[in-house]
Amino acid sequence: MLLGIDIGGTTINFGLVENSEVVGKKCVPSFSKGSSLPQTLDYLVSRIDEIITPDVKSIGIGVPTIVDPVNGVVYDAANIPSWTEVRLKSFLESRYGIPVQVNNDANCFALGAYAKVRNSCRVLVGVTLGTGTGVGIVTEGKIFSGSFCGAGEISTLPYLDATYEDYCSSKFFINKGLGCKETADAAFSGDIRAVSVFKEFGAHMGALLSVVMYAYDPGCIVLGGGVSNSFSLFRDSMMDSLRKSFCYARPLNNLEITAMPQEEIALLGASLL
């Protein structure tokens, strides 16, 4: 049995994993914004204690920031102010006496997606579309993370008047004064304005994926996060934009793009670190 943990700005998900399947899970609110480092660690441990079992052999954790994956040190988590430098691996290993691995949350999602489609492609890129935008790269079953898990941080690149993340996450809808889920519900019901909003979103996604293609040349791109639940609403405009932005036809003809919005994917990937 393995334990995967996905730490986010609003929720923390836990999953017990056996034979590459999540067999038990738990979701709790994330740390309070004003929590000190000791308070956050006490909270995390108390929640782990509620789900861990004696047969858990290792713990894998995904966090939304840069990480030293060798030593398991977390740096400068934007949504967790007290986490400027956290030696999470050594802290949890001393607590539970089992191996602990720490990595970026988008990398965990990509690794989990690869476990689901491992026979389909050699290079997979996972793109998480949630509060922000994350990108993880897996090559032949191994995460390519760079020195501090920053290899996929292309969403921070300048785009139009801001960054790709501002146009390729829920921020896009918020900046329009909209809720993503409410807009999606309206679009699925045929609301013309909501349909148009997702068409515009897809155009920006196509621009982002052209950067992914130029940078990593993947055979598969897997979309995750809450916005990916609405993949069918922006898929066509995304592909139109991608074809206009990316100049090589052959890789696109062989490219597989799919959505895996299930939270279990990131938990599976974390457990496999």
PDB file of C-alpha atoms in Angstrom:
ATOM      1  CA  MET A   1       0.000   0.000   0.000  1.00  0.00           C
ATOM      2  CA  LEU A   2       1.188   3.510  -0.877  1.00  0.00           C
ATOM      3  CA  LEU A   3      -0.040   6.918   0.293  1.00  0.00           C
ATOM      4  CA  GLY A   4      -0.320   9.797  -2.165  1.00  0.00           C
ATOM      5  CA  ILE A   5      -0.952  13.377  -1.027  1.00  0.00           C
ATOM      6  CA  ASP A   6      -1.838  16.368  -3.195  1.00  0.00           C
ATOM      7  CA  ILE A   7      -1.477  19.685  -1.341  1.00  0.00           C
ATOM      8  CA  GLY A   8      -3.349  22.595  -2.872  1.00  0.00           C
ATOM      9  CA  GLY A   9      -4.194  26.129  -1.887  1.00  0.00           C
ATOM     10  CA  THR A  10      -7.801  25.297  -0.977  1.00  0.00           C
ATOM     11  CA  THR A  11      -7.840  21.536  -0.356  1.00  0.00           C
ATOM     12  CA  ILE A  12      -5.506  18.673   0.523  1.00  0.00           C
ATOM     13  CA  ASN A  13      -6.310  15.290  -1.009  1.00  0.00           C
ATOM     14  CA  PHE A  14      -5.080  11.963   0.361  1.00  0.00           C
ATOM     15  CA  GLY A  15      -5.249   8.633  -1.423  1.00  0.00           C
ATOM     16  CA  LEU A  16      -4.336   5.085  -0.456  1.00  0.00           C
ATOM     17  CA  VAL A  17      -3.016   3.386  -3.580  1.00  0.00           C
ATOM     18  CA  GLU A  18      -2.745  -0.329  -4.279  1.00  0.00           C
ATOM     19  CA  ASN A  19      -1.837  -1.874  -7.642  1.00  0.00           C
ATOM     20  CA  SER A  20      -1.967   1.576  -9.300  1.00  0.00           C
ATOM     21  CA  GLU A  21      -5.540   2.172  -8.132  1.00  0.00           C
ATOM     22  CA  VAL A  22      -6.783   4.594  -5.475  1.00  0.00           C
ATOM     23  CA  VAL A  23      -8.631   2.375  -3.016  1.00  0.00           C
ATOM     24  CA  GLY A  24      -9.346   4.980  -0.335  1.00  0.00           C
ATOM     25  CA  LYS A  25      -9.290   8.742  -0.279  1.00  0.00           C
ATOM     26  CA  LYS A  26      -9.919  11.758   1.903  1.00  0.00           C
ATOM     27  CA  CYS A  27     -10.230  15.469   1.168  1.00  0.00           C
ATOM     28  CA  VAL A  28      -9.787  18.191   3.797  1.00  0.00           C
ATOM     29  CA  PRO A  29      -9.475  21.994   3.691  1.00  0.00           C
ATOM     30  CA  SER A  30      -5.946  23.248   3.148  1.00  0.00           C
ATOM     31  CA  PHE A  31      -3.988  25.237   5.715  1.00  0.00           C
ATOM     32  CA  SER A  32      -5.398  28.470   7.061  1.00  0.00           C
ATOM     33  CA  LYS A  33      -3.660  31.447   5.466  1.00  0.00           C
ATOM     34  CA  GLY A  34      -2.340  32.777   8.759  1.00  0.00           C
ATOM     35  CA  SER A  35      -0.966  29.444   9.988  1.00  0.00           C
ATOM     36  CA  SER A  36       2.634  29.270  11.132  1.00  0.00           C
ATOM     37  CA  LEU A  37       4.935  26.558   9.810  1.00  0.00           C
ATOM     38  CA  PRO A  38       4.604  24.404  12.972  1.00  0.00           C
ATOM     39  CA  GLN A  39       0.807  24.757  12.796  1.00  0.00           C
ATOM     40  CA  THR A  40       0.709  23.615   9.166  1.00  0.00           C
ATOM     41  CA  LEU A  41       2.930  20.622   9.879  1.00  0.00           C
ATOM     42  CA  ASP A  42       0.851  19.641  12.926  1.00  0.00           C
ATOM     43  CA  TYR A  43      -2.290  19.895  10.790  1.00  0.00           C
ATOM     44  CA  LEU A  44      -0.760  17.806   7.998  1.00  0.00           C
ATOM     45  CA  VAL A  45       0.383  15.097  10.390  1.00  0.00           C
ATOM     46  CA  SER A  46      -3.007  14.946  12.104  1.00  0.00           C
ATOM     47  CA  ARG A  47      -4.713  14.411   8.741  1.00  0.00           C
ATOM     48  CA  ILE A  48      -2.173  11.794   7.651  1.00  0.00           C
ATOM     49  CA  ASP A  49      -2.780   9.949  10.934  1.00  0.00           C
ATOM     50  CA  GLU A  50      -6.471   9.715  10.016  1.00  0.00           C
ATOM     51  CA  ILE A  51      -5.845   7.778   6.797  1.00  0.00           C
ATOM     52  CA  ILE A  52      -2.473   6.027   7.029  1.00  0.00           C
ATOM     53  CA  THR A  53      -2.483   2.278   7.721  1.00  0.00           C
ATOM     54  CA  PRO A  54       0.255  -0.018   9.084  1.00  0.00           C
ATOM     55  CA  ASP A  55       0.822  -1.540   5.628  1.00  0.00           C
ATOM     56  CA  VAL A  56       1.664   1.792   3.936  1.00  0.00           C
ATOM     57  CA  LYS A  57       5.200   1.386   2.614  1.00  0.00           C
ATOM     58  CA  SER A  58       5.896   4.953   1.402  1.00  0.00           C
ATOM     59  CA  ILE A  59       4.441   8.442   1.105  1.00  0.00           C
ATOM     60  CA  GLY A  60       4.533  10.675  -1.970  1.00  0.00           C
ATOM     61  CA  ILE A  61       3.521  14.335  -1.841  1.00  0.00           C
ATOM     62  CA  GLY A  62       2.785  16.859  -4.577  1.00  0.00           C
ATOM     63  CA  VAL A  63       3.060  20.554  -3.719  1.00  0.00           C
ATOM     64  CA  PRO A  64       2.237  23.613  -5.868  1.00  0.00           C
ATOM     65  CA  THR A  65       5.672  25.194  -5.983  1.00  0.00           C
ATOM     66  CA  ILE A  66       9.343  24.507  -6.663  1.00  0.00           C
ATOM     67  CA  VAL A  67      10.964  21.635  -4.816  1.00  0.00           C
ATOM     68  CA  ASP A  68      14.385  20.105  -4.302  1.00  0.00           C
ATOM     69  CA  PRO A  69      13.226  16.567  -5.157  1.00  0.00           C
ATOM     70  CA  VAL A  70      16.438  14.880  -3.994  1.00  0.00           C
ATOM     71  CA  ASN A  71      16.292  16.241  -0.446  1.00  0.00           C
ATOM     72  CA  GLY A  72      12.527  16.818  -0.345  1.00  0.00           C
ATOM     73  CA  VAL A  73      12.734  20.524   0.471  1.00  0.00           C
ATOM     74  CA  VAL A  74       9.785  22.765  -0.464  1.00  0.00           C
ATOM     75  CA  TYR A  75      10.447  26.409  -1.348  1.00  0.00           C
ATOM     76  CA  ASP A  76       8.251  29.518  -1.514  1.00  0.00           C
ATOM     77  CA  ALA A  77       4.743  28.056  -1.848  1.00  0.00           C
ATOM     78  CA  ALA A  78       2.632  31.033  -2.957  1.00  0.00           C
ATOM     79  CA  ASN A  79      -0.606  29.741  -1.430  1.00  0.00           C
ATOM     80  CA  ILE A  80       1.055  28.656   1.834  1.00  0.00           C
ATOM     81  CA  PRO A  81       2.840  31.789   3.105  1.00  0.00           C
ATOM     82  CA  SER A  82       4.748  30.084   5.918  1.00  0.00           C
ATOM     83  CA  TRP A  83       6.293  27.539   3.538  1.00  0.00           C
ATOM     84  CA  THR A  84       9.370  29.473   2.422  1.00  0.00           C
ATOM     85  CA  GLU A  85      11.691  26.526   3.108  1.00  0.00           C
ATOM     86  CA  VAL A  86      10.280  23.278   4.476  1.00  0.00           C
ATOM     87  CA  ARG A  87      12.311  20.095   4.860  1.00  0.00           C
ATOM     88  CA  LEU A  88       9.193  18.020   4.367  1.00  0.00           C
ATOM     89  CA  LYS A  89      10.855  14.729   3.465  1.00  0.00           C
ATOM     90  CA  SER A  90      13.069  14.516   6.551  1.00  0.00           C
ATOM     91  CA  PHE A  91      10.250  15.746   8.814  1.00  0.00           C
ATOM     92  CA  LEU A  92       7.780  13.077   7.705  1.00  0.00           C
ATOM     93  CA  GLU A  93      10.355  10.294   7.479  1.00  0.00           C
ATOM     94  CA  SER A  94      11.342  10.911  11.104  1.00  0.00           C
ATOM     95  CA  ARG A  95       7.659  10.875  12.054  1.00  0.00           C
ATOM     96  CA  TYR A  96       6.549   7.740  10.192  1.00  0.00           C
ATOM     97  CA  GLY A  97       9.749   5.790   9.604  1.00  0.00           C
ATOM     98  CA  ILE A  98       9.023   5.094   5.928  1.00  0.00           C
ATOM     99  CA  PRO A  99      10.383   6.640   2.704  1.00  0.00           C
ATOM    100  CA  VAL A 100       8.883   9.988   1.659  1.00  0.00           C
ATOM    101  CA  GLN A 101       9.203  11.643  -1.754  1.00  0.00           C
ATOM    102  CA  VAL A 102       8.210  15.239  -2.555  1.00  0.00           C
ATOM    103  CA  ASN A 103       7.680  16.804  -5.957  1.00  0.00           C
ATOM    104  CA  ASN A 104       5.734  19.490  -7.795  1.00  0.00           C
ATOM    105  CA  ASP A 105       1.981  18.842  -8.060  1.00  0.00           C
ATOM    106  CA  ALA A 106       1.873  19.149 -11.865  1.00  0.00           C
ATOM    107  CA  ASN A 107       4.673  16.583 -12.119  1.00  0.00           C
ATOM    108  CA  CYS A 108       2.637  14.240  -9.934  1.00  0.00           C
ATOM    109  CA  PHE A 109      -0.370  14.687 -12.183  1.00  0.00           C
ATOM    110  CA  ALA A 110       1.740  13.965 -15.273  1.00  0.00           C
ATOM    111  CA  LEU A 111       3.210  10.833 -13.680  1.00  0.00           C
ATOM    112  CA  GLY A 112      -0.261   9.601 -12.739  1.00  0.00           C
ATOM    113  CA  ALA A 113      -1.524  10.261 -16.266  1.00  0.00           C
ATOM    114  CA  TYR A 114       1.446   8.373 -17.701  1.00  0.00           C
ATOM    115  CA  ALA A 115       0.596   5.385 -15.496  1.00  0.00           C
ATOM    116  CA  LYS A 116      -2.841   5.335 -17.129  1.00  0.00           C
ATOM    117  CA  VAL A 117      -1.606   5.618 -20.739  1.00  0.00           C
ATOM    118  CA  ARG A 118       1.920   4.186 -20.473  1.00  0.00           C
ATOM    119  CA  ASN A 119       1.541   2.064 -23.611  1.00  0.00           C
ATOM    120  CA  SER A 120       0.373   5.007 -25.727  1.00  0.00           C
ATOM    121  CA  CYS A 121       3.360   7.345 -25.841  1.00  0.00           C
ATOM    122  CA  ARG A 122       6.993   7.804 -24.867  1.00  0.00           C
ATOM    123  CA  VAL A 123       6.794  11.496 -23.902  1.00  0.00           C
ATOM    124  CA  LEU A 124       3.748  12.820 -22.043  1.00  0.00           C
ATOM    125  CA  VAL A 125       3.026  16.341 -20.879  1.00  0.00           C
ATOM    126  CA  GLY A 126       0.391  16.950 -18.213  1.00  0.00           C
ATOM    127  CA  VAL A 127      -1.241  20.374 -18.035  1.00  0.00           C
ATOM    128  CA  THR A 128      -3.313  21.190 -14.957  1.00  0.00           C
ATOM    129  CA  LEU A 129      -5.983  23.860 -15.366  1.00  0.00           C
ATOM    130  CA  GLY A 130      -7.190  25.011 -11.990  1.00  0.00           C
ATOM    131  CA  THR A 131      -6.586  28.088  -9.857  1.00  0.00           C
ATOM    132  CA  GLY A 132      -3.344  28.304 -11.808  1.00  0.00           C
ATOM    133  CA  THR A 133      -1.726  26.415 -14.672  1.00  0.00           C
ATOM    134  CA  GLY A 134       0.850  23.695 -14.117  1.00  0.00           C
ATOM    135  CA  VAL A 135       2.884  21.668 -16.589  1.00  0.00           C
ATOM    136  CA  GLY A 136       4.653  18.370 -15.902  1.00  0.00           C
ATOM    137  CA  ILE A 137       6.813  16.317 -18.259  1.00  0.00           C
ATOM    138  CA  VAL A 138       7.281  12.535 -18.168  1.00  0.00           C
ATOM    139  CA  THR A 139       9.728  10.771 -20.493  1.00  0.00           C
ATOM    140  CA  GLU A 140       9.667   6.968 -20.620  1.00  0.00           C
ATOM    141  CA  GLY A 141       8.139   6.796 -17.162  1.00  0.00           C
ATOM    142  CA  LYS A 142      10.441   9.295 -15.457  1.00  0.00           C
ATOM    143  CA  ILE A 143       9.664  12.876 -14.486  1.00  0.00           C
ATOM    144  CA  PHE A 144      11.800  15.526 -16.129  1.00  0.00           C
ATOM    145  CA  SER A 145      11.766  18.195 -13.457  1.00  0.00           C
ATOM    146  CA  GLY A 146      14.984  20.184 -13.732  1.00  0.00           C
ATOM    147  CA  SER A 147      16.981  21.110 -10.646  1.00  0.00           C
ATOM    148  CA  PHE A 148      14.035  22.445  -8.627  1.00  0.00           C
ATOM    149  CA  CYS A 149      10.983  20.993 -10.408  1.00  0.00           C
ATOM    150  CA  GLY A 150      10.753  24.150 -12.488  1.00  0.00           C
ATOM    151  CA  ALA A 151      11.153  22.572 -15.936  1.00  0.00           C
ATOM    152  CA  GLY A 152       7.434  22.890 -16.720  1.00  0.00           C
ATOM    153  CA  GLU A 153       6.781  26.403 -15.453  1.00  0.00           C
ATOM    154  CA  ILE A 154       6.006  27.729 -18.925  1.00  0.00           C
ATOM    155  CA  SER A 155       2.671  29.165 -17.795  1.00  0.00           C
ATOM    156  CA  THR A 156       4.627  32.014 -16.184  1.00  0.00           C
ATOM    157  CA  LEU A 157       5.984  33.134 -19.561  1.00  0.00           C
ATOM    158  CA  PRO A 158       4.710  36.499 -20.834  1.00  0.00           C
ATOM    159  CA  TYR A 159       1.587  36.270 -22.984  1.00  0.00           C
ATOM    160  CA  LEU A 160      -0.430  39.206 -24.332  1.00  0.00           C
ATOM    161  CA  ASP A 161      -0.677  41.686 -21.435  1.00  0.00           C
ATOM    162  CA  ALA A 162       0.045  39.175 -18.675  1.00  0.00           C
ATOM    163  CA  THR A 163       1.135  35.484 -18.618  1.00  0.00           C
ATOM    164  CA  TYR A 164      -0.226  32.258 -20.067  1.00  0.00           C
ATOM    165  CA  GLU A 165      -1.591  31.356 -16.633  1.00  0.00           C
ATOM    166  CA  ASP A 166      -3.844  34.414 -16.650  1.00  0.00           C
ATOM    167  CA  TYR A 167      -5.484  33.170 -19.836  1.00  0.00           C
ATOM    168  CA  CYS A 168      -5.256  29.386 -19.369  1.00  0.00           C
ATOM    169  CA  SER A 169      -6.720  28.739 -15.921  1.00  0.00           C
ATOM    170  CA  SER A 170      -9.741  29.737 -13.875  1.00  0.00           C
ATOM    171  CA  LYS A 171      -8.143  33.197 -13.697  1.00  0.00           C
ATOM    172  CA  PHE A 172      -9.380  33.748 -17.259  1.00  0.00           C
ATOM    173  CA  PHE A 173     -12.983  33.418 -16.109  1.00  0.00           C
ATOM    174  CA  ILE A 174     -12.455  35.355 -12.880  1.00  0.00           C
ATOM    175  CA  ASN A 175     -10.945  38.253 -14.820  1.00  0.00           C
ATOM    176  CA  LYS A 176     -14.165  38.359 -16.828  1.00  0.00           C
ATOM    177  CA  GLY A 177     -16.216  38.406 -13.651  1.00  0.00           C
ATOM    178  CA  LEU A 178     -17.391  34.846 -14.241  1.00  0.00           C
ATOM    179  CA  GLY A 179     -17.296  31.527 -12.446  1.00  0.00           C
ATOM    180  CA  CYS A 180     -15.840  28.686 -14.498  1.00  0.00           C
ATOM    181  CA  LYS A 181     -18.374  26.065 -13.426  1.00  0.00           C
ATOM    182  CA  GLU A 182     -21.346  28.393 -13.803  1.00  0.00           C
ATOM    183  CA  THR A 183     -20.142  29.443 -17.252  1.00  0.00           C
ATOM    184  CA  ALA A 184     -19.666  25.808 -18.219  1.00  0.00           C
ATOM    185  CA  ASP A 185     -23.158  24.903 -17.035  1.00  0.00           C
ATOM    186  CA  ALA A 186     -24.578  27.750 -19.098  1.00  0.00           C
ATOM    187  CA  ALA A 187     -22.532  26.717 -22.147  1.00  0.00           C
ATOM    188  CA  PHE A 188     -23.668  23.101 -21.910  1.00  0.00           C
ATOM    189  CA  SER A 189     -27.238  24.474 -21.813  1.00  0.00           C
ATOM    190  CA  GLY A 190     -26.614  26.356 -25.053  1.00  0.00           C
ATOM    191  CA  ASP A 191     -26.058  29.881 -23.735  1.00  0.00           C
ATOM    192  CA  ILE A 192     -24.419  31.701 -26.667  1.00  0.00           C
ATOM    193  CA  ARG A 193     -22.288  34.057 -24.572  1.00  0.00           C
ATOM    194  CA  ALA A 194     -20.979  31.230 -22.398  1.00  0.00           C
ATOM    195  CA  VAL A 195     -20.158  29.171 -25.483  1.00  0.00           C
ATOM    196  CA  SER A 196     -18.257  32.164 -26.873  1.00  0.00           C
ATOM    197  CA  VAL A 197     -16.260  32.538 -23.648  1.00  0.00           C
ATOM    198  CA  PHE A 198     -15.071  28.931 -23.858  1.00  0.00           C
ATOM    199  CA  LYS A 199     -14.246  29.357 -27.532  1.00  0.00           C
ATOM    200  CA  GLU A 200     -11.988  32.272 -26.556  1.00  0.00           C
ATOM    201  CA  PHE A 201     -10.473  30.243 -23.742  1.00  0.00           C
ATOM    202  CA  GLY A 202      -9.679  27.475 -26.226  1.00  0.00           C
ATOM    203  CA  ALA A 203      -7.839  29.907 -28.481  1.00  0.00           C
ATOM    204  CA  HIS A 204      -5.540  30.835 -25.586  1.00  0.00           C
ATOM    205  CA  MET A 205      -5.067  27.165 -24.710  1.00  0.00           C
ATOM    206  CA  GLY A 206      -3.962  26.471 -28.276  1.00  0.00           C
ATOM    207  CA  ALA A 207      -1.301  29.158 -27.929  1.00  0.00           C
ATOM    208  CA  LEU A 208      -0.071  27.581 -24.691  1.00  0.00           C
ATOM    209  CA  LEU A 209       0.022  24.092 -26.181  1.00  0.00           C
ATOM    210  CA  SER A 210       2.068  25.342 -29.121  1.00  0.00           C
ATOM    211  CA  VAL A 211       4.743  26.306 -26.573  1.00  0.00           C
ATOM    212  CA  VAL A 212       4.431  22.825 -25.059  1.00  0.00           C
ATOM    213  CA  MET A 213       4.921  21.293 -28.500  1.00  0.00           C
ATOM    214  CA  TYR A 214       7.949  23.405 -29.372  1.00  0.00           C
ATOM    215  CA  ALA A 215       9.551  22.823 -25.973  1.00  0.00           C
ATOM    216  CA  TYR A 216       8.891  19.119 -25.373  1.00  0.00           C
ATOM    217  CA  ASP A 217       7.516  17.495 -28.574  1.00  0.00           C
ATOM    218  CA  PRO A 218       5.210  15.110 -26.652  1.00  0.00           C
ATOM    219  CA  GLY A 219       3.188  12.281 -28.126  1.00  0.00           C
ATOM    220  CA  CYS A 220       0.443  12.821 -25.525  1.00  0.00           C
ATOM    221  CA  ILE A 221      -0.900  15.882 -23.734  1.00  0.00           C
ATOM    222  CA  VAL A 222      -3.231  15.221 -20.820  1.00  0.00           C
ATOM    223  CA  LEU A 223      -5.303  18.026 -19.313  1.00  0.00           C
ATOM    224  CA  GLY A 224      -6.294  17.939 -15.651  1.00  0.00           C
ATOM    225  CA  GLY A 225      -7.709  20.238 -12.985  1.00  0.00           C
ATOM    226  CA  GLY A 226     -11.211  21.600 -12.621  1.00  0.00           C
ATOM    227  CA  VAL A 227     -11.347  23.469 -15.922  1.00  0.00           C
ATOM    228  CA  SER A 228     -10.619  20.253 -17.816  1.00  0.00           C
ATOM    229  CA  ASN A 229     -14.126  19.050 -16.911  1.00  0.00           C
ATOM    230  CA  SER A 230     -15.236  21.415 -19.693  1.00  0.00           C
ATOM    231  CA  PHE A 231     -12.789  20.077 -22.293  1.00  0.00           C
ATOM    232  CA  SER A 232     -15.490  19.445 -24.885  1.00  0.00           C
ATOM    233  CA  LEU A 233     -16.433  23.146 -24.772  1.00  0.00           C
ATOM    234  CA  PHE A 234     -12.994  24.422 -25.786  1.00  0.00           C
ATOM    235  CA  ARG A 235     -11.426  21.472 -27.624  1.00  0.00           C
ATOM    236  CA  ASP A 236     -12.281  22.590 -31.163  1.00  0.00           C
ATOM    237  CA  SER A 237     -11.114  26.197 -30.794  1.00  0.00           C
ATOM    238  CA  MET A 238      -8.015  24.981 -28.963  1.00  0.00           C
ATOM    239  CA  MET A 239      -7.098  22.682 -31.847  1.00  0.00           C
ATOM    240  CA  ASP A 240      -7.753  25.424 -34.419  1.00  0.00           C
ATOM    241  CA  SER A 241      -5.460  27.768 -32.507  1.00  0.00           C
ATOM    242  CA  LEU A 242      -2.807  25.080 -32.029  1.00  0.00           C
ATOM    243  CA  ARG A 243      -2.730  24.336 -35.765  1.00  0.00           C
ATOM    244  CA  LYS A 244      -2.244  28.037 -36.486  1.00  0.00           C
ATOM    245  CA  SER A 245       0.436  28.484 -33.818  1.00  0.00           C
ATOM    246  CA  PHE A 246       2.505  25.340 -34.420  1.00  0.00           C
ATOM    247  CA  CYS A 247       4.117  24.982 -37.826  1.00  0.00           C
ATOM    248  CA  TYR A 248       4.873  21.238 -38.028  1.00  0.00           C
ATOM    249  CA  ALA A 249       1.950  19.142 -39.234  1.00  0.00           C
ATOM    250  CA  ARG A 250       3.381  15.653 -38.644  1.00  0.00           C
ATOM    251  CA  PRO A 251       3.715  15.892 -34.826  1.00  0.00           C
ATOM    252  CA  LEU A 252       0.173  17.299 -34.601  1.00  0.00           C
ATOM    253  CA  ASN A 253      -1.207  14.475 -36.746  1.00  0.00           C
ATOM    254  CA  ASN A 254       0.241  11.985 -34.278  1.00  0.00           C
ATOM    255  CA  LEU A 255      -0.558  13.964 -31.117  1.00  0.00           C
ATOM    256  CA  GLU A 256      -3.100  12.617 -28.637  1.00  0.00           C
ATOM    257  CA  ILE A 257      -4.816  15.168 -26.399  1.00  0.00           C
ATOM    258  CA  THR A 258      -7.197  14.002 -23.706  1.00  0.00           C
ATOM    259  CA  ALA A 259      -8.620  15.161 -20.369  1.00  0.00           C
ATOM    260  CA  MET A 260      -8.357  13.413 -17.012  1.00  0.00           C
ATOM    261  CA  PRO A 261     -10.106  15.679 -14.522  1.00  0.00           C
ATOM    262  CA  GLN A 262     -10.256  13.049 -11.769  1.00  0.00           C
ATOM    263  CA  GLU A 263      -8.382  14.021  -8.605  1.00  0.00           C
ATOM    264  CA  GLU A 264      -7.202  10.410  -8.323  1.00  0.00           C
ATOM    265  CA  ILE A 265      -4.690  10.970 -11.136  1.00  0.00           C
ATOM    266  CA  ALA A 266      -2.519  13.348  -9.080  1.00  0.00           C
ATOM    267  CA  LEU A 267      -2.788  11.062  -6.039  1.00  0.00           C
ATOM    268  CA  LEU A 268      -1.702   8.077  -8.090  1.00  0.00           C
ATOM    269  CA  GLY A 269       1.259  10.039  -9.452  1.00  0.00           C
ATOM    270  CA  ALA A 270       2.302  11.220  -5.999  1.00  0.00           C
ATOM    271  CA  SER A 271       2.235   7.657  -4.697  1.00  0.00           C
ATOM    272  CA  LEU A 272       4.517   6.568  -7.559  1.00  0.00           C
ATOM    273  CA  LEU A 273       7.266   9.150  -6.924  1.00  0.00           C
TER     274      LEU A 273
END
